[in-house]
Amino acid sequence: MPRIRTRPLTPTIGALVENVDLSVRLDEEQFADIQAALLKHQVIFFENQRLTPVQHRDFAARFGALHTHPLCPGIPEGLEALAAEQA
């Protein structure tokens, strides 16, 4: 799989992560690169990703245990994923 690229957005915080498709399971090296980018830049962004709620949940779970909100139930396919309404 191709190596990801990061493009810093400011001199102090934030980066855009490029050359990655989050809809497929990333290999360990790619995920380690994303974790390193998060640690280095504090905030990372992924543009133009097309993820189902379950794919989003599965990607997020690689960072650690997820929380199921006690008052706002998630979607039936993955209770950890909350649906956001678009205006």
PDB file of C-alpha atoms in Angstrom:
ATOM      1  CA  MET A   1       0.000   0.000   0.000  1.00  0.00           C
ATOM      2  CA  PRO A   2       1.209   3.535  -0.652  1.00  0.00           C
ATOM      3  CA  ARG A   3       2.755   5.640   2.088  1.00  0.00           C
ATOM      4  CA  ILE A   4       0.617   8.415   3.479  1.00  0.00           C
ATOM      5  CA  ARG A   5       1.669  12.047   3.179  1.00  0.00           C
ATOM      6  CA  THR A   6       1.046  14.830   5.660  1.00  0.00           C
ATOM      7  CA  ARG A   7       0.847  18.505   4.874  1.00  0.00           C
ATOM      8  CA  PRO A   8       1.123  20.826   7.898  1.00  0.00           C
ATOM      9  CA  LEU A   9      -1.659  23.413   7.994  1.00  0.00           C
ATOM     10  CA  THR A  10      -0.006  25.849  10.419  1.00  0.00           C
ATOM     11  CA  PRO A  11       3.468  26.092  11.936  1.00  0.00           C
ATOM     12  CA  THR A  12       2.199  24.833  15.317  1.00  0.00           C
ATOM     13  CA  ILE A  13      -0.843  22.552  14.983  1.00  0.00           C
ATOM     14  CA  GLY A  14      -2.856  20.606  12.436  1.00  0.00           C
ATOM     15  CA  ALA A  15      -2.078  18.641   9.299  1.00  0.00           C
ATOM     16  CA  LEU A  16      -3.875  17.236   6.311  1.00  0.00           C
ATOM     17  CA  VAL A  17      -3.316  13.512   5.806  1.00  0.00           C
ATOM     18  CA  GLU A  18      -3.210  12.581   2.131  1.00  0.00           C
ATOM     19  CA  ASN A  19      -2.821   9.457   0.000  1.00  0.00           C
ATOM     20  CA  VAL A  20      -5.000   7.282   2.221  1.00  0.00           C
ATOM     21  CA  ASP A  21      -8.388   5.627   1.790  1.00  0.00           C
ATOM     22  CA  LEU A  22     -10.020   5.128   5.180  1.00  0.00           C
ATOM     23  CA  SER A  23     -12.786   2.951   3.722  1.00  0.00           C
ATOM     24  CA  VAL A  24     -10.379   0.000   3.600  1.00  0.00           C
ATOM     25  CA  ARG A  25      -8.522  -1.493   6.534  1.00  0.00           C
ATOM     26  CA  LEU A  26      -5.081   0.057   6.705  1.00  0.00           C
ATOM     27  CA  ASP A  27      -2.009  -2.069   7.251  1.00  0.00           C
ATOM     28  CA  GLU A  28      -0.012  -1.615  10.455  1.00  0.00           C
ATOM     29  CA  GLU A  29       2.592   0.633   8.821  1.00  0.00           C
ATOM     30  CA  GLN A  30      -0.021   3.014   7.405  1.00  0.00           C
ATOM     31  CA  PHE A  31      -1.866   3.179  10.708  1.00  0.00           C
ATOM     32  CA  ALA A  32       1.402   3.810  12.564  1.00  0.00           C
ATOM     33  CA  ASP A  33       2.084   6.703  10.170  1.00  0.00           C
ATOM     34  CA  ILE A  34      -1.343   8.172  10.971  1.00  0.00           C
ATOM     35  CA  GLN A  35      -0.759   7.794  14.707  1.00  0.00           C
ATOM     36  CA  ALA A  36       2.624   9.491  14.364  1.00  0.00           C
ATOM     37  CA  ALA A  37       1.022  12.347  12.408  1.00  0.00           C
ATOM     38  CA  LEU A  38      -1.597  12.769  15.139  1.00  0.00           C
ATOM     39  CA  LEU A  39       1.049  12.888  17.862  1.00  0.00           C
ATOM     40  CA  LYS A  40       3.200  15.341  15.893  1.00  0.00           C
ATOM     41  CA  HIS A  41       0.450  17.698  14.678  1.00  0.00           C
ATOM     42  CA  GLN A  42      -2.147  17.273  17.477  1.00  0.00           C
ATOM     43  CA  VAL A  43      -5.052  17.500  14.976  1.00  0.00           C
ATOM     44  CA  ILE A  44      -5.276  15.726  11.629  1.00  0.00           C
ATOM     45  CA  PHE A  45      -7.770  16.010   8.795  1.00  0.00           C
ATOM     46  CA  PHE A  46      -8.740  13.602   6.027  1.00  0.00           C
ATOM     47  CA  GLU A  47     -10.403  15.105   2.956  1.00  0.00           C
ATOM     48  CA  ASN A  48     -12.834  13.442   0.556  1.00  0.00           C
ATOM     49  CA  GLN A  49     -13.357  10.230   2.485  1.00  0.00           C
ATOM     50  CA  ARG A  50     -16.440   8.115   1.802  1.00  0.00           C
ATOM     51  CA  LEU A  51     -17.006   5.998   4.903  1.00  0.00           C
ATOM     52  CA  THR A  52     -20.002   4.158   6.191  1.00  0.00           C
ATOM     53  CA  PRO A  53     -20.700   4.692   9.895  1.00  0.00           C
ATOM     54  CA  VAL A  54     -19.378   1.187  10.582  1.00  0.00           C
ATOM     55  CA  GLN A  55     -16.132   1.863   8.668  1.00  0.00           C
ATOM     56  CA  HIS A  56     -15.741   5.124  10.594  1.00  0.00           C
ATOM     57  CA  ARG A  57     -16.303   3.306  13.882  1.00  0.00           C
ATOM     58  CA  ASP A  58     -13.829   0.570  12.988  1.00  0.00           C
ATOM     59  CA  PHE A  59     -11.140   3.111  12.056  1.00  0.00           C
ATOM     60  CA  ALA A  60     -11.696   5.071  15.278  1.00  0.00           C
ATOM     61  CA  ALA A  61     -11.527   1.883  17.358  1.00  0.00           C
ATOM     62  CA  ARG A  62      -7.925   1.344  16.276  1.00  0.00           C
ATOM     63  CA  PHE A  63      -6.983   4.352  18.440  1.00  0.00           C
ATOM     64  CA  GLY A  64      -8.541   2.801  21.554  1.00  0.00           C
ATOM     65  CA  ALA A  65     -11.784   1.839  23.225  1.00  0.00           C
ATOM     66  CA  LEU A  66     -14.856   3.695  22.017  1.00  0.00           C
ATOM     67  CA  HIS A  67     -17.614   5.147  24.173  1.00  0.00           C
ATOM     68  CA  THR A  68     -21.319   4.432  23.709  1.00  0.00           C
ATOM     69  CA  HIS A  69     -23.270   7.507  24.719  1.00  0.00           C
ATOM     70  CA  PRO A  70     -25.846   6.613  27.401  1.00  0.00           C
ATOM     71  CA  LEU A  71     -28.490   9.125  26.273  1.00  0.00           C
ATOM     72  CA  CYS A  72     -27.993   9.382  22.513  1.00  0.00           C
ATOM     73  CA  PRO A  73     -28.112   5.890  21.052  1.00  0.00           C
ATOM     74  CA  GLY A  74     -25.937   5.333  18.039  1.00  0.00           C
ATOM     75  CA  ILE A  75     -26.941   3.814  14.773  1.00  0.00           C
ATOM     76  CA  PRO A  76     -28.182   0.203  14.882  1.00  0.00           C
ATOM     77  CA  GLU A  77     -25.141  -1.105  12.955  1.00  0.00           C
ATOM     78  CA  GLY A  78     -22.708   0.400  15.460  1.00  0.00           C
ATOM     79  CA  LEU A  79     -23.891   1.917  18.703  1.00  0.00           C
ATOM     80  CA  GLU A  80     -20.641   3.875  19.121  1.00  0.00           C
ATOM     81  CA  ALA A  81     -21.367   5.879  15.944  1.00  0.00           C
ATOM     82  CA  LEU A  82     -23.734   8.814  16.348  1.00  0.00           C
ATOM     83  CA  ALA A  83     -25.599  10.077  13.303  1.00  0.00           C
ATOM     84  CA  ALA A  84     -25.142  13.752  12.516  1.00  0.00           C
ATOM     85  CA  GLU A  85     -27.865  15.596  10.676  1.00  0.00           C
ATOM     86  CA  GLN A  86     -26.922  17.741   7.728  1.00  0.00           C
ATOM     87  CA  ALA A  87     -28.614  21.088   7.328  1.00  0.00           C
TER      88      ALA A  87
END
